[in-house]
Coordinates of C-alpha atoms in Angstrom, one line a residue:
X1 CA -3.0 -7.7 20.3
X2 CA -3.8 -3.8 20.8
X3 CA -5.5 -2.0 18.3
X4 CA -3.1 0.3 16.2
X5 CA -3.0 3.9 17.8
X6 CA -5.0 6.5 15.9
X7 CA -4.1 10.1 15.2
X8 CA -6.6 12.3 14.8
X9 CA -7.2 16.3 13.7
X10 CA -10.3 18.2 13.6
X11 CA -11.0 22.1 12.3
X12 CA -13.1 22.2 15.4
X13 CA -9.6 22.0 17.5
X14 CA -8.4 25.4 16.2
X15 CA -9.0 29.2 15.1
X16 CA -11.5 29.0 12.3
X17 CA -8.5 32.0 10.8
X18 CA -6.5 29.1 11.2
X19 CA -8.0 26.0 10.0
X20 CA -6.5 25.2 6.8
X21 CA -3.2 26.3 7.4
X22 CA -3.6 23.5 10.2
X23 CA -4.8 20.8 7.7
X24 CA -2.2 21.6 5.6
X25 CA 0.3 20.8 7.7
X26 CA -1.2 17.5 8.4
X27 CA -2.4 16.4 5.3
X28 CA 1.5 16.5 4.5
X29 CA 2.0 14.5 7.3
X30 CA 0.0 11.8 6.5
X31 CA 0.7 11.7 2.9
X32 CA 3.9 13.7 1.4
X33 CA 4.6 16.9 0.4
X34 CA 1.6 19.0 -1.3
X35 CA 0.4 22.2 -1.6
X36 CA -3.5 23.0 -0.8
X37 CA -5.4 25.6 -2.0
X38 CA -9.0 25.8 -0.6
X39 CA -11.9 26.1 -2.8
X40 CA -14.4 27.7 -1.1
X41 CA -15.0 31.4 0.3
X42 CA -16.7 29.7 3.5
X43 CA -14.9 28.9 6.8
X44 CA -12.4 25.8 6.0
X45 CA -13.9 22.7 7.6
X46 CA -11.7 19.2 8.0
X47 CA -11.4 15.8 10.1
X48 CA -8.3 13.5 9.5
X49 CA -7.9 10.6 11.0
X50 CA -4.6 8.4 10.5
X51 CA -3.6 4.7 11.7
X52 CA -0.6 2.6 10.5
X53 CA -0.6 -1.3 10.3
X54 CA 3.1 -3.1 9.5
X55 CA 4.2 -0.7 7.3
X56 CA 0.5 0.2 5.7
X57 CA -1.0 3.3 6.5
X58 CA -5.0 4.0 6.8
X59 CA -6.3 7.4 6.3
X60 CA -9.6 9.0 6.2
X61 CA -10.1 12.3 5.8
X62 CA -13.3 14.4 5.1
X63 CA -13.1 18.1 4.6
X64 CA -14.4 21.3 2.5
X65 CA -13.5 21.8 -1.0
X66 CA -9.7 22.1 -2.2
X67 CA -7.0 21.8 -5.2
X68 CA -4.1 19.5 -3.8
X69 CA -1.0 19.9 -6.1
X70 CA 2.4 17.9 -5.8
X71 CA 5.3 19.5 -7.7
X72 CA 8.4 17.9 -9.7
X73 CA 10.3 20.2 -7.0
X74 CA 8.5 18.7 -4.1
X75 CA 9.3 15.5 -5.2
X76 CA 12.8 16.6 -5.8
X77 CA 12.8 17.7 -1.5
X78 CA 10.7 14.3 -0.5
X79 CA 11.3 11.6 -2.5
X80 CA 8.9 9.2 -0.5
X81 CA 7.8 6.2 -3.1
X82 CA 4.5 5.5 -2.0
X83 CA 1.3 4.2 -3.4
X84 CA -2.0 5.8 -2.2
X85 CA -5.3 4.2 -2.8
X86 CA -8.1 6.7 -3.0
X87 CA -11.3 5.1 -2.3
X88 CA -14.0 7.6 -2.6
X89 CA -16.6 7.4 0.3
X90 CA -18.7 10.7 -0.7
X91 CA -18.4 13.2 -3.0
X92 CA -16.3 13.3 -5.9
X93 CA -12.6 13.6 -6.9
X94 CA -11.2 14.8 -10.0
X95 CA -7.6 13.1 -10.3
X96 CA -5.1 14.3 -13.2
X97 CA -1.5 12.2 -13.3
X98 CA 0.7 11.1 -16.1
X99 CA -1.6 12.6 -18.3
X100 CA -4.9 10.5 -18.1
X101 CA -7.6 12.0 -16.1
X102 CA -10.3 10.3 -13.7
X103 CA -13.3 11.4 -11.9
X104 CA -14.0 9.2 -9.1
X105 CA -17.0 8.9 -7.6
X106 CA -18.5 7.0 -3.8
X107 CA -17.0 3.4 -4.0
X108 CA -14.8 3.7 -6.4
X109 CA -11.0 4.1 -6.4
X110 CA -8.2 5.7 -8.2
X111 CA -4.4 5.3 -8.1
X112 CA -2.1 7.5 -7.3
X113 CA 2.1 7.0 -7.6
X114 CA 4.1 9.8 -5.2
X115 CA 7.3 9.6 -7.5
X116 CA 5.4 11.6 -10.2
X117 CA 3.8 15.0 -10.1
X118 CA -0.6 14.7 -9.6
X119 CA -3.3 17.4 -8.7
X120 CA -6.7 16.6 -7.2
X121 CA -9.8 18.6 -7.2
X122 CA -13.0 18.5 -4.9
X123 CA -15.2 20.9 -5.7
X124 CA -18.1 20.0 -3.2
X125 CA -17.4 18.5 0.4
X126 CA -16.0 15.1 0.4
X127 CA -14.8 12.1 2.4
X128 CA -12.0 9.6 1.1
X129 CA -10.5 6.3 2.5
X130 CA -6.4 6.7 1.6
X131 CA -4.9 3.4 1.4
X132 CA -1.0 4.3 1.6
X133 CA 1.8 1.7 0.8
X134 CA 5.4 1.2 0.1
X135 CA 6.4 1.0 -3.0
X136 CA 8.6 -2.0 -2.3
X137 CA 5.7 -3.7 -0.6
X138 CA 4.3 -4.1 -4.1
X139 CA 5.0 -6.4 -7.1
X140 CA 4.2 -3.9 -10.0
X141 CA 7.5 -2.1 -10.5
X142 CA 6.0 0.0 -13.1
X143 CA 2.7 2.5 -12.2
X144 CA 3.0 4.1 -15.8
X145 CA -1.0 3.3 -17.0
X146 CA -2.4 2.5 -13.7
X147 CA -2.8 6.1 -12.2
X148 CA -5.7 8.0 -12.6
X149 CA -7.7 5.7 -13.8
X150 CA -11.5 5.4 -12.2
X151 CA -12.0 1.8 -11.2
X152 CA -16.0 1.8 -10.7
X153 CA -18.1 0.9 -7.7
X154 CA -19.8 -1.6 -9.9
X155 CA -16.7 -3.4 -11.2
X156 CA -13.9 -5.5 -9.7
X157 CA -12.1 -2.3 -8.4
X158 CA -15.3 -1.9 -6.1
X159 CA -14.6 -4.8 -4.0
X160 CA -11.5 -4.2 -3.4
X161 CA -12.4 -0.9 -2.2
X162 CA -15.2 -2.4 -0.6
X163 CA -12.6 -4.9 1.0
X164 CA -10.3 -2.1 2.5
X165 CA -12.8 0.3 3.8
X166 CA -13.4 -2.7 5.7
X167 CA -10.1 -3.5 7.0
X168 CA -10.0 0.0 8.3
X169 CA -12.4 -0.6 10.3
X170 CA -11.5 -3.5 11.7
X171 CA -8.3 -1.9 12.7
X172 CA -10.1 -0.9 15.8
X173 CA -12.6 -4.1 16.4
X174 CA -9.9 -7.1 16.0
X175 CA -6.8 -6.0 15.4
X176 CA -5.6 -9.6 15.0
X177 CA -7.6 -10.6 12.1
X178 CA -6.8 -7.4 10.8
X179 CA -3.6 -8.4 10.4
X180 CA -3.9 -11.8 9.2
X181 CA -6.0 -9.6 6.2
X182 CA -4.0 -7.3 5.6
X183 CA -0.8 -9.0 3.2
X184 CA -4.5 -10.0 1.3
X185 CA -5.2 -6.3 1.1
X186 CA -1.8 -6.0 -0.6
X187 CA -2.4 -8.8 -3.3
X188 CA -5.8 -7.3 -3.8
X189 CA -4.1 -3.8 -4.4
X190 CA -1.8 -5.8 -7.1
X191 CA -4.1 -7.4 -8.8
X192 CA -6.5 -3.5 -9.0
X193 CA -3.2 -1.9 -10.1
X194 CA -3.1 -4.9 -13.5
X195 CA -6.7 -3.8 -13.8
X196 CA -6.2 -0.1 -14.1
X197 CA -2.8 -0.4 -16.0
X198 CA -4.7 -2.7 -18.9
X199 CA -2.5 -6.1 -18.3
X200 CA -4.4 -9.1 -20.3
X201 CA -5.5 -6.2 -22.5
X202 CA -2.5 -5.2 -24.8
X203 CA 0.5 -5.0 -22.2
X204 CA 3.4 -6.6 -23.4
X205 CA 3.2 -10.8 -22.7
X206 CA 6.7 -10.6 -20.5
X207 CA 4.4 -8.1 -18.3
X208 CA 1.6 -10.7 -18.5
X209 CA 4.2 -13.7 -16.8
X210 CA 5.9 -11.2 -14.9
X211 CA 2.7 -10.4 -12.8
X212 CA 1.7 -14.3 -12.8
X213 CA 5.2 -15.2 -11.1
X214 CA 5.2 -12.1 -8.6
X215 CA 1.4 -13.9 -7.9
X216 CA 2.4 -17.3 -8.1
X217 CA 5.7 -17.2 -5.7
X218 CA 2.9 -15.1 -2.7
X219 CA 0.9 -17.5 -2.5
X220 CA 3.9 -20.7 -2.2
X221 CA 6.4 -19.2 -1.2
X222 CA 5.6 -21.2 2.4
X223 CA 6.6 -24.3 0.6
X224 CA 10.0 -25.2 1.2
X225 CA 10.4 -27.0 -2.0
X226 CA 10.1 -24.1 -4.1
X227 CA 12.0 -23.4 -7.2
X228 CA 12.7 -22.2 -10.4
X229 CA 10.7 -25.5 -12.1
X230 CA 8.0 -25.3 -9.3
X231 CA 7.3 -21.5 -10.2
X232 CA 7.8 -22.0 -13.9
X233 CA 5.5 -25.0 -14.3
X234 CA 3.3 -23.2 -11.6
X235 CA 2.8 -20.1 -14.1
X236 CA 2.8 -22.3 -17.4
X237 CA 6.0 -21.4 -18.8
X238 CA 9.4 -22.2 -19.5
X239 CA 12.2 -21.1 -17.2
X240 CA 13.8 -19.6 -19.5
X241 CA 10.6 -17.3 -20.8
X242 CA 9.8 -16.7 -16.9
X243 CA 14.1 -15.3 -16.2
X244 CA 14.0 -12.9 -19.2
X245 CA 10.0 -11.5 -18.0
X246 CA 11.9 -11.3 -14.3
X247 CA 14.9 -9.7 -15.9
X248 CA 13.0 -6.8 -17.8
X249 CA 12.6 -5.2 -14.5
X250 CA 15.8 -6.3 -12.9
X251 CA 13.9 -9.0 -10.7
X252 CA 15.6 -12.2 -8.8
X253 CA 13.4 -15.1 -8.7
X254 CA 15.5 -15.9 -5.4
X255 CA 15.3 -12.6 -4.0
X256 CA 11.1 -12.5 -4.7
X257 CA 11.0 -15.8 -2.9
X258 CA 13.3 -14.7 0.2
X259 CA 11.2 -11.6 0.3
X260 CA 7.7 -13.7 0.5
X261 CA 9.5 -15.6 3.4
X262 CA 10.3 -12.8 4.8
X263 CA 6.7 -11.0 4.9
X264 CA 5.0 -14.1 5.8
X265 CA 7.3 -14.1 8.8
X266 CA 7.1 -10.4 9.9
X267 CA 3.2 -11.5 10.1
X268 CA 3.8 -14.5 12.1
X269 CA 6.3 -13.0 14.6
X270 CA 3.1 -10.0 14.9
X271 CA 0.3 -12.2 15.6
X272 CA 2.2 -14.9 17.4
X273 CA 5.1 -13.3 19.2
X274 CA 5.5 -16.1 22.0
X275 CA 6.1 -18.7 18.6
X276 CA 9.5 -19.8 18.4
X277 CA 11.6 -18.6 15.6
X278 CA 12.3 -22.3 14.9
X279 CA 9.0 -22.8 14.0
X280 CA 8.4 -19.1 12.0
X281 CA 11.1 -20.6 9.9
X282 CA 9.5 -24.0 9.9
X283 CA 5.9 -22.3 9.1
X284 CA 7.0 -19.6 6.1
X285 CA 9.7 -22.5 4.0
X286 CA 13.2 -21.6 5.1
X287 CA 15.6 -24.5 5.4
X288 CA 16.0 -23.6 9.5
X289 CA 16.4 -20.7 11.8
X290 CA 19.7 -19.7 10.6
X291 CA 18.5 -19.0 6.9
X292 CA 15.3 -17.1 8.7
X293 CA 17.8 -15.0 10.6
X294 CA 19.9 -14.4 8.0
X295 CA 17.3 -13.6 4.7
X296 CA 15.3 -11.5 7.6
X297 CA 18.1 -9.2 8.1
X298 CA 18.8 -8.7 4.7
X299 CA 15.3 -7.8 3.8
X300 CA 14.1 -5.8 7.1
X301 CA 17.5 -4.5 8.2
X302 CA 16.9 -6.2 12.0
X303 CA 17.0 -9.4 12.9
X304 CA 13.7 -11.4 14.2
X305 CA 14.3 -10.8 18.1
X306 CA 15.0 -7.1 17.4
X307 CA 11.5 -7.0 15.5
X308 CA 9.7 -8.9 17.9
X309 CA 11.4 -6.5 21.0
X310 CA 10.2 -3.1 18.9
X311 CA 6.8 -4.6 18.4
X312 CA 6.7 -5.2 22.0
X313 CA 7.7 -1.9 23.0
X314 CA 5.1 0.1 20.3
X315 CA 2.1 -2.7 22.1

């Protein structure tokens, strides 16, 4: 497999008059719609440097200081619903969103959610790792307490970050195992996001069984036997508690499974396109290769050989 292409921008490519109108531009780019305002009175000095893996995006950026600002209008003209995973490599970063404040400092991380207005200060020279990913690609449907808060080098949160800031680099080194990894980077992301939104620690109990079903169905949802009794027992509750936790947020039990197919076989039919899609459906629990073609579509809009023949084409 061929290492994901890399973009990459550099001050050093342009009129120092020029620079940070340039990063401007491409920090919007790679993230959505902001507005920068440089903090310092010295010539403007940046490196970006952007690569994508199934859906995930990996950016890391090092620049001067700067105030980065995204509006309720701007959200209004780009509506994009994305997580992004600062990890701090140097420097600080002073986060404010939905209220709560963080200062995040090398190996930590912060959250931050797109579909809500945030500012972020540098005030020294800095480097960050942006971890950036679909909303839909997570199971928390709800960010409300998980952004801006620090989660410390020394805690949990830091091997996670620790964890990603190695998957970057492995982008380039072995692509493949990067992306057997990388559906592990998004459960690690889930499980950082219940750390910094509190669950276990007063969040409601449906919350609590909401997140151990979302966790529960990832990790089986290759068994073809799965069900509403396997999941239920699976998680320690009663069907009927584990429906009305699912229901709170307008989740399908069915529909979470089907998806969890679906994603393990989007990674299959990436690191083993000659596999047939007999055995993909075999491999990630569907009944046969007609279900597989049929849930595939309805989750990715495409059907298997059209996702296999784009992923050639991109190679």
């Amino acid at each position: 497999m061929m290492a994901p292409s890399r973009t990459l921008w550099s001050s050093q490519d342009v009129e120092t008059s020029e620079a940070f109108a340039h990063w401007a531009d491409v920090v919007c780019d790679a993230f959505v719609g902001v507005t920068l305002r440089s903090g310092s009175s010295a010539s403007f000095t940046g490196r970006i440097e952007h690569a994508a893996l199934d859906g995930i995006g990996f950016v890391t950026l090092s620049a001067s200081p700067q105030r980065v600002v995204r509006t309720s209008r701007m959200i209004a003209r780009d509506d994009e619903d994305v997580l992004l995973a600062n990890i701090q490599l140097r420097g600080r970063a002073r986060l404010e969103q939905n209220g709560q404040v963080a200062v995040v400092g090398p190996g930590a991380m912060a959250f931050v959610d797109s579909t809500r207005p945030y500012a972020l200060d540098f005030a020294g020279d800095f480097s960050q790792l942006v971890v950036k990913v679909p909303g839909n690609r997570l199971s928390r449907r709800s960010l409300t307490g998980a952004t801006a808060v620090a989660l410390d080098a020394s805690g949990p949160g830091g091997v996670v970050a620790a964890f990603l800031a190695r998957l970057e680099r492995m982008l380039d080194s072995d692509p493949a195992a990067a992306a057997v990894l990388l559906p592990h980077a998004v459960e690690l992301l889930d499980t950082a996001l219940s750390w910094a939104g509190g669950t276990g620690r007063g969040e409601a109990p449906s919350a609590a069984v909401r997140e151990r079903v979302h966790g529960f169905v990832r990790r089986h949802a290759t068994e073809p036997g799965l069900d509403a009794a396997a999941v239920a027992a699976g998680c320690g509750v009663s069907r009927r508690t584990m429906y009305r936790a699912l229901a709170a947020e307008g989740d399908s039990l069915a529909e979470l499974i089907r998806s969890a197919r679906v994603s393990h076989a989007r990674r299959l039919v990436l690191a083993q396109p000659a596999r047939p899609l007999a055995a993909v459906a075999r491999a990630c629990g569907f009944a046969g290769e007609g279900q597989l073609y049929r849930s595939f579509r309805a989750v990715t809009g495409m059907t298997p050989g059209a996702y296999r023949s784009r992923l050639g084409e991109q190679a």
